[in-house]
Short mmCIF file of C-alpha atoms in Angstrom, two decimals:
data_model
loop_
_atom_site.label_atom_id
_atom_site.label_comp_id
_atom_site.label_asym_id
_atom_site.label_seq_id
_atom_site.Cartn_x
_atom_site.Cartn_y
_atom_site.Cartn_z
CA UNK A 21 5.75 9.19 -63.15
CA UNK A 22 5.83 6.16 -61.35
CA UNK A 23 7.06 3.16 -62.76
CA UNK A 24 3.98 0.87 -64.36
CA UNK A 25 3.77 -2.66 -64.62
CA UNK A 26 3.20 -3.05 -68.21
CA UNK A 27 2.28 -6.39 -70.05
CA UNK A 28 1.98 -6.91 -74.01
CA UNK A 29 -0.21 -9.09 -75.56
CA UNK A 30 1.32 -10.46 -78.75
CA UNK A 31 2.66 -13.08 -81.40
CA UNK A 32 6.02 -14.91 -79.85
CA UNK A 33 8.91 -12.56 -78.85
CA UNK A 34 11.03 -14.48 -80.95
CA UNK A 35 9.58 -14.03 -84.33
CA UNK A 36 9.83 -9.86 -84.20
CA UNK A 37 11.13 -8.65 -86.61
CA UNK A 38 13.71 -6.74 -85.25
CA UNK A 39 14.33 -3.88 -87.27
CA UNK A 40 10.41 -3.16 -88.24
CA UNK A 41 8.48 -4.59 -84.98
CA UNK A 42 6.10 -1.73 -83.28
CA UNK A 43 5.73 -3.78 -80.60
CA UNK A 44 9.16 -3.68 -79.92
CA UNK A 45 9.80 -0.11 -80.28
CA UNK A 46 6.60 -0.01 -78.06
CA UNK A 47 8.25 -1.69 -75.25
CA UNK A 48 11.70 -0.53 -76.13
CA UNK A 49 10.40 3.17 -74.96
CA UNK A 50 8.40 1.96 -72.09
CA UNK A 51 11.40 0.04 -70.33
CA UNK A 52 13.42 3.53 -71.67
CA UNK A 53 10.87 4.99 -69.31
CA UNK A 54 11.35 3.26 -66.45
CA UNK A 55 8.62 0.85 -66.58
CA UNK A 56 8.76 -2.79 -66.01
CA UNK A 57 8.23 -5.35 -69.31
CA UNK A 58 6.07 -8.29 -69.41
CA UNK A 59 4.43 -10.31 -72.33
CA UNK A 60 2.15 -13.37 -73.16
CA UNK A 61 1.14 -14.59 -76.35
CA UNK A 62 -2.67 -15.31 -76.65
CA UNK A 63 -2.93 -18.91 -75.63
CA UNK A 64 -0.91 -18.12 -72.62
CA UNK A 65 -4.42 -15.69 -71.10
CA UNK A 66 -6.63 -17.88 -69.22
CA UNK A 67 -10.00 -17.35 -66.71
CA UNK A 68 -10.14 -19.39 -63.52
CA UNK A 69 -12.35 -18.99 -60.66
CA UNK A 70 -13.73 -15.12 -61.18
CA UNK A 71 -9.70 -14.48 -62.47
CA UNK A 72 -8.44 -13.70 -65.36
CA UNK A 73 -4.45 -14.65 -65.47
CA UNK A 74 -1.82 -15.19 -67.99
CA UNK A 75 1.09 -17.23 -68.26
CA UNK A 76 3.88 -14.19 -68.44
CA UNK A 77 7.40 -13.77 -69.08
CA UNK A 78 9.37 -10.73 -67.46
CA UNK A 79 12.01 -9.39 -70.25
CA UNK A 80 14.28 -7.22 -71.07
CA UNK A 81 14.19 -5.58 -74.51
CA UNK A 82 16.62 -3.72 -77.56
CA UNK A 83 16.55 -2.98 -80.97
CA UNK A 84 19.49 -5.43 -81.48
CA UNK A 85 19.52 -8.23 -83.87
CA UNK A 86 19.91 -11.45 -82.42
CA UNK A 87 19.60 -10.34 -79.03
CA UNK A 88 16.55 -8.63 -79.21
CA UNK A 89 15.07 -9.52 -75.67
CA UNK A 90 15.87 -11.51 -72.46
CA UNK A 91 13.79 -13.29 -70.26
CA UNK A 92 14.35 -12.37 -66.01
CA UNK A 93 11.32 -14.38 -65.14
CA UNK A 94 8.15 -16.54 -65.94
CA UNK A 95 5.37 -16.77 -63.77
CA UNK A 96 1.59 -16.74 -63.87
CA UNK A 97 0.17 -13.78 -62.70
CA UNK A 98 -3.23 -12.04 -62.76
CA UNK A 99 -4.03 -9.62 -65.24
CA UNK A 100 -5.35 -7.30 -62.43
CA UNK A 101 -1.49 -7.10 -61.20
CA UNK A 102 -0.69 -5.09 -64.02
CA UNK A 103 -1.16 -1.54 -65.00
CA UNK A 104 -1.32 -1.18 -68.51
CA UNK A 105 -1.83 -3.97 -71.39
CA UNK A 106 -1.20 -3.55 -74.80
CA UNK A 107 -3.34 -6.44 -77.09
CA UNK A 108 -0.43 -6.58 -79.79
CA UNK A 109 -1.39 -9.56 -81.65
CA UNK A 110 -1.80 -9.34 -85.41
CA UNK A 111 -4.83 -10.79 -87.31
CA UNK A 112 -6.46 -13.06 -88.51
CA UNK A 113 -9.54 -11.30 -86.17
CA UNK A 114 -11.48 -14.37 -85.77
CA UNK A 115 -13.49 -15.83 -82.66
CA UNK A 116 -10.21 -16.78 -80.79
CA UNK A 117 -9.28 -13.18 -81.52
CA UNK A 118 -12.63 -12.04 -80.47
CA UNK A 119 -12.74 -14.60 -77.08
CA UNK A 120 -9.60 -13.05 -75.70
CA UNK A 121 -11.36 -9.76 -75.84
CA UNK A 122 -13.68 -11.29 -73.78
CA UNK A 123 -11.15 -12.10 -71.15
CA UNK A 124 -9.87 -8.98 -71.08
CA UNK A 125 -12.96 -6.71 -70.45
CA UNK A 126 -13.27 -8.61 -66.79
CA UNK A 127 -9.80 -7.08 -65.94
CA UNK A 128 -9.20 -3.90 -64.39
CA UNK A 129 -5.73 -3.19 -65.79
CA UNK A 130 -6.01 -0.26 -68.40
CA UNK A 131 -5.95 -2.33 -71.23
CA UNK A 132 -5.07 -0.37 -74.93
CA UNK A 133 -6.99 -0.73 -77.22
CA UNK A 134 -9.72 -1.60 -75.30
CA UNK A 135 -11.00 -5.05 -75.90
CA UNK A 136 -14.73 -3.79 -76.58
CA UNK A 137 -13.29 -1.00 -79.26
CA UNK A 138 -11.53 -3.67 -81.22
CA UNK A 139 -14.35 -5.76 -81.35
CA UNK A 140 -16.22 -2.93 -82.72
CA UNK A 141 -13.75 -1.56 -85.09
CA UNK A 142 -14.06 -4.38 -87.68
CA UNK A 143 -10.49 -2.91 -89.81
CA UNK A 144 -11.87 -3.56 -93.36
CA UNK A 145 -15.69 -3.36 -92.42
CA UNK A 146 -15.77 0.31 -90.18
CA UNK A 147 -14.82 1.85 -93.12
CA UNK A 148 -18.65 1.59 -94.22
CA UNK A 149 -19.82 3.94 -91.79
CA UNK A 150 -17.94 6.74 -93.91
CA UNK A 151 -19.70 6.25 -97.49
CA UNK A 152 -18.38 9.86 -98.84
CA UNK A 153 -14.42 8.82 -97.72
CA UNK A 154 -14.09 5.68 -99.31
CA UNK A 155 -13.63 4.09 -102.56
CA UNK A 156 -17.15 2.16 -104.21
CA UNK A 157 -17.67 -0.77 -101.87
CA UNK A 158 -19.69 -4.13 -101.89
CA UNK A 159 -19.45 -6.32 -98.82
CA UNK A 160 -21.26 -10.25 -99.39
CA UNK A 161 -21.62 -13.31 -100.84
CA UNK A 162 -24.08 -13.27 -103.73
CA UNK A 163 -21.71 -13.91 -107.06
CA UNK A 164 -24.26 -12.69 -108.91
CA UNK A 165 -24.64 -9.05 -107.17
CA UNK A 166 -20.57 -9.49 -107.01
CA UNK A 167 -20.26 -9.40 -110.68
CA UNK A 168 -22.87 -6.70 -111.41
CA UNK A 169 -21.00 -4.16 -109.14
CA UNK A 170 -17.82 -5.00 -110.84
CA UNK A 171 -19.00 -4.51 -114.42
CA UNK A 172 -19.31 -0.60 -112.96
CA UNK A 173 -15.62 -0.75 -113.34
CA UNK A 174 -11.98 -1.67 -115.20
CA UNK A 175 -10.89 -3.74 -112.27
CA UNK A 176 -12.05 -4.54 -108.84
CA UNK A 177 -10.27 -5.90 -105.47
CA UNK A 178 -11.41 -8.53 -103.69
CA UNK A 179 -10.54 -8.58 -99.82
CA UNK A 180 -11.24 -11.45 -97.05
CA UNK A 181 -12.58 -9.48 -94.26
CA UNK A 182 -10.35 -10.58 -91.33
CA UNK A 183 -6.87 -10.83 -92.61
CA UNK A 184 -4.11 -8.59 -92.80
CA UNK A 185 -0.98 -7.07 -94.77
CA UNK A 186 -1.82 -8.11 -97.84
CA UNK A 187 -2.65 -11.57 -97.45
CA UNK A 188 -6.25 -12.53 -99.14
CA UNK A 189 -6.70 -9.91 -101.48
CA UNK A 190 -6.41 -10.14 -105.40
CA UNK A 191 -7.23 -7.88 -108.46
CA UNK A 192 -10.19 -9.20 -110.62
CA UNK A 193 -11.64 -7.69 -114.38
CA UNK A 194 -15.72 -8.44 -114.85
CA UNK A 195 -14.46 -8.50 -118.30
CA UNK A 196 -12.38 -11.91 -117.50
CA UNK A 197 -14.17 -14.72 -119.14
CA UNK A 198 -13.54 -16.70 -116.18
CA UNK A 199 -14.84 -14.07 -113.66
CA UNK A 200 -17.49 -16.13 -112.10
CA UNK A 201 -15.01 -19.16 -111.40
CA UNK A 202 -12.37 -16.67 -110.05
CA UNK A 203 -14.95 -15.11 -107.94
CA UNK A 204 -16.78 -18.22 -106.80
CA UNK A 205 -13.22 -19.65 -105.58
CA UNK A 206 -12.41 -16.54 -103.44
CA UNK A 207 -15.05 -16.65 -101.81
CA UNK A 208 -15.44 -20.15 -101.22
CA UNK A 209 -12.13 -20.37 -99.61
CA UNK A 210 -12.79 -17.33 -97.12
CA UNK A 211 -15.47 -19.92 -95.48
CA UNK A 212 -18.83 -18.47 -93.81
CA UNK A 213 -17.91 -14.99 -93.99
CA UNK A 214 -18.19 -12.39 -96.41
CA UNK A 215 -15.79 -10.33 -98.73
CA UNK A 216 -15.09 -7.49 -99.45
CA UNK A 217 -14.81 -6.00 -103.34
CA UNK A 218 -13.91 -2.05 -104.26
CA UNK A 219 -13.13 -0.29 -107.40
CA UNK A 220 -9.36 -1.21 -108.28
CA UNK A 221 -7.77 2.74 -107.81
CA UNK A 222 -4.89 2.98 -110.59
CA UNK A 223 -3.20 5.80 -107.73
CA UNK A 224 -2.20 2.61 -106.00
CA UNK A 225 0.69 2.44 -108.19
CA UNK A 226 2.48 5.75 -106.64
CA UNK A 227 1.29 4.13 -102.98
CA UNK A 228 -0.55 4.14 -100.60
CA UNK A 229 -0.45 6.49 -97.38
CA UNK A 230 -0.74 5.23 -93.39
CA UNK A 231 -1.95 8.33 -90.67
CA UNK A 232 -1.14 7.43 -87.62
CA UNK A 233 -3.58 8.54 -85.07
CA UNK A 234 -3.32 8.80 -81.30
CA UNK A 235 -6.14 9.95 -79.09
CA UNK A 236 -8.15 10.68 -82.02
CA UNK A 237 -5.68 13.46 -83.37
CA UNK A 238 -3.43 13.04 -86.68
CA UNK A 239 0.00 12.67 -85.57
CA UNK A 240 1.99 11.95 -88.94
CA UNK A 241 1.92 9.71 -92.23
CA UNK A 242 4.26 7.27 -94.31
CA UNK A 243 3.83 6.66 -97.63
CA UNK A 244 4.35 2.53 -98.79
CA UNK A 245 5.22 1.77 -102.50
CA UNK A 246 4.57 -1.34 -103.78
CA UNK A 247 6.65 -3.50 -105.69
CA UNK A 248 6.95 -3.45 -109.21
CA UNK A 249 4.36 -5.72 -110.69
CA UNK A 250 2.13 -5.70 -107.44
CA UNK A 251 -0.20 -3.50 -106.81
CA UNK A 252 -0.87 -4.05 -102.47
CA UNK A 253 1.92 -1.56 -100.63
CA UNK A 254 1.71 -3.42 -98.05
CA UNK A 255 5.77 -4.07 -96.17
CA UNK A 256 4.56 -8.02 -95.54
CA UNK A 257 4.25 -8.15 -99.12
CA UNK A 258 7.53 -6.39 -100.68
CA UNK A 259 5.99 -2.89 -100.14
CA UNK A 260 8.72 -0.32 -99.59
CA UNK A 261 8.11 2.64 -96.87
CA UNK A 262 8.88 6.34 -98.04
CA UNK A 263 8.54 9.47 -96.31
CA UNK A 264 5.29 11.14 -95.97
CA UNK A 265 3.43 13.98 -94.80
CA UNK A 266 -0.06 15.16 -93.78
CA UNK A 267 -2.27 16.76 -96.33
CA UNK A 268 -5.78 18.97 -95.48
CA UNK A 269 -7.39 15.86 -96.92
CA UNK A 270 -5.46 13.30 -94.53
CA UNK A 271 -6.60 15.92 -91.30
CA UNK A 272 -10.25 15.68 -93.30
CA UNK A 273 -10.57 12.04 -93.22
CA UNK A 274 -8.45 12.30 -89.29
CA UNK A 275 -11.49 14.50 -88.64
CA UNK A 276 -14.09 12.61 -89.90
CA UNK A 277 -12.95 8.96 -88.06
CA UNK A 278 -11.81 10.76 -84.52
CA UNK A 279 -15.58 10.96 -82.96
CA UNK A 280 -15.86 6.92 -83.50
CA UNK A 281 -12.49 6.58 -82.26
CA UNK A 282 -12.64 8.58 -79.17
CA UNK A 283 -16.03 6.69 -78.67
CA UNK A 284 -14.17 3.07 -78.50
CA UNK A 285 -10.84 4.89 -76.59
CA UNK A 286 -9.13 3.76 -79.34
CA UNK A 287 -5.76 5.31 -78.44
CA UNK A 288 -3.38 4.22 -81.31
CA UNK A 289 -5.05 3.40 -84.83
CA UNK A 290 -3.91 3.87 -88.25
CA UNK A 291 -5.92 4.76 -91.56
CA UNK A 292 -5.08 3.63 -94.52
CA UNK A 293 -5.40 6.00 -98.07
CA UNK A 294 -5.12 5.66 -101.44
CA UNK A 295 -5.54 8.82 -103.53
CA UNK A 296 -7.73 10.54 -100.50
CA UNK A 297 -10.05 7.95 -100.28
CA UNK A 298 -10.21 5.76 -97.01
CA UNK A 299 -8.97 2.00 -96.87
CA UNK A 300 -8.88 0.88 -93.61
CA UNK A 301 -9.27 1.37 -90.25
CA UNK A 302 -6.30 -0.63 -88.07
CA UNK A 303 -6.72 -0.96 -84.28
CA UNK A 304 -5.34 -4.22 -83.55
CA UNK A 305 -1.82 -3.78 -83.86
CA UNK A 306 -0.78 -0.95 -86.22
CA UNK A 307 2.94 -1.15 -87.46
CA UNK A 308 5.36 0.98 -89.05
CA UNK A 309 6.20 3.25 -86.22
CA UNK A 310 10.36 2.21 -86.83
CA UNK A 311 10.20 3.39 -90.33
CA UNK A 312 8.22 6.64 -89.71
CA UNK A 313 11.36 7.43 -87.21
CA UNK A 314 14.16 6.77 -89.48
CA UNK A 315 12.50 8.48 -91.88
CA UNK A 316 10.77 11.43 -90.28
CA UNK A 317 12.51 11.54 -87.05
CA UNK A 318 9.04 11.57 -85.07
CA UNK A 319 8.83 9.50 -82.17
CA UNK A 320 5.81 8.05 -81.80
CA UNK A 321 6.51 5.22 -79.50
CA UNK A 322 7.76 8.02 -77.39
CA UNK A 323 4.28 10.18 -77.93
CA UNK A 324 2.52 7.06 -77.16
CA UNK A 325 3.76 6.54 -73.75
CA UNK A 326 3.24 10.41 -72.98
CA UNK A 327 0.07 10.09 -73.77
CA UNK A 328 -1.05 6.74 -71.60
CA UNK A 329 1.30 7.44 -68.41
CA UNK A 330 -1.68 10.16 -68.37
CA UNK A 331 -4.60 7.63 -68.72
CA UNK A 332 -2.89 5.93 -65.85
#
């Protein structure tokens, strides 16, 4: 394999997270590989004159604390000068989010996951398309309608759309005198946009499951335990990650999402399950790759790159 220019499209270099960063991992195996590292961070991708270009940093990369990466050069350079770009950057997905994928389609670098797939992979809102998989679901703005679908049920959860790892979701009782100005405040906050509320599943409490899918097919799962007296899993929020492993019903729901992945060329996504029913859909930056290798031993950083020095 030759060696690939390879850029990465993410939040600043500094602020990984060394131990628990993808990303890094992600480039870690790449420059294992051979291949030369680049980054930018969002504001640094710019269009001028039928060009798209970005303002990049050549680096060096480990899984050591404190000296996690090192920067050889800085220059701007055109996205076309790469090979391969991996769009990195976690949510919130909103129109500066959705503007960069813009940018991105008028490149001819091989470009993972492709900007048009993540725009139409909305993480929370895909899920709809699978009515059997996942839990009972309302999606709007109407308080009243809100509060009718949650008197179906003990509890409900109430998501903003475009966030991520936890943040913007809370647990909600129609029974809760104060329901309406609970409600009215969530959604409120989240803006223009509209929410998301499911039946609250009591499973939650023994975790949640990530699959990890590449090229469509299931390639492992974590479970993530939340902490006590929370009920999200999430890591961001004190979630703890525990070993895992696929189930018929995990290769089911695999099954069931691979035709709309393969559609997008969504190479690298992760579902989300509680108690076999579908969550979410990630395809912007899915995480936890470190923690399925210390605890699994798979490699998927390394099964990633097998699988796009191919694409190339």
């Amino acid at each position: 394999m030759k060696m690939l220019k390879i850029a990465v499209q993410m939040d600043p270099i500094e602020k990984m997270i060394v131990n628990h960063d993808t990303s890094l991992a992600l480039m870690v195996e790449a420059q294992a590989r051979g291949h030369e590292i680049w980054w930018w961070s969002p504001n640094d991708l710019f269009y001028e004159t039928g060009v798209v270009k970005a303002r990049a940093r050549r680096v060096s990369v480990s899984l050591t604390e404190g000296k996690h990466y090192e920067t050889h050069e800085t220059a701007v350079r055109a996205v076309d000068d790469f090979d391969v770009v991996l769009v990195r950057q976690d949510p919130p997905f909103d129109m500066a989010y959705v503007t960069n994928t813009y940018l991105l389609e008028l490149t001819k670098a091989l470009v993972i996951n492709p900007p048009l797939g993540i725009r139409n992979i909305s993480e929370k809102m895909s899920i709809l398309q699978f009515p059997d998989l996942i839990p009972q679901t309302w999606v709007g703005r109407d308080l009243h309608a809100l509060e009718e679908f949650a008197r179906r049920f003990d509890q409900v959860v109430l998501k903003i759309l475009f966030m991520m790892g936890g943040e913007g979701v809370i647990k909600l009782s129609a029974s809760d005198p104060e329901f309406q100005k609970k409600a009215r405040a969530f959604i409120s906050a989240t803006g223009r946009e509209p929410i998301l509320a499911q039946e609250f599943l009591p499973a939650v409490s023994a975790g949640d499951k990530r699959i990890f899918v590449l090229g469509g097919e299931p390639f492992a799962a974590i479970r993530r335990l939340p902490k006590a007296g929370d009920f999200r899993a999430n890591l961001a929020v004190g979630g703890q990650a525990a070993a895992g492993e696929l189930d018929e019903i995990d290769r089911a729901i695999t099954a069931a999402v691979a035709p709309v992945l393969k559609r997008e060329g969504i190479v690298f996504a992760g579902l989300d399950v509680i108690a076999g029913k579908l969550i979410e859909i990630n395809v912007t930056s899915p995480t936890l790759a470190q923690e399925l290798k210390r605890l699994s031993g798979l490699d998927l950083p390394k099964a990633f790159w097998e699988r796009v020095e191919k694409l190339v």
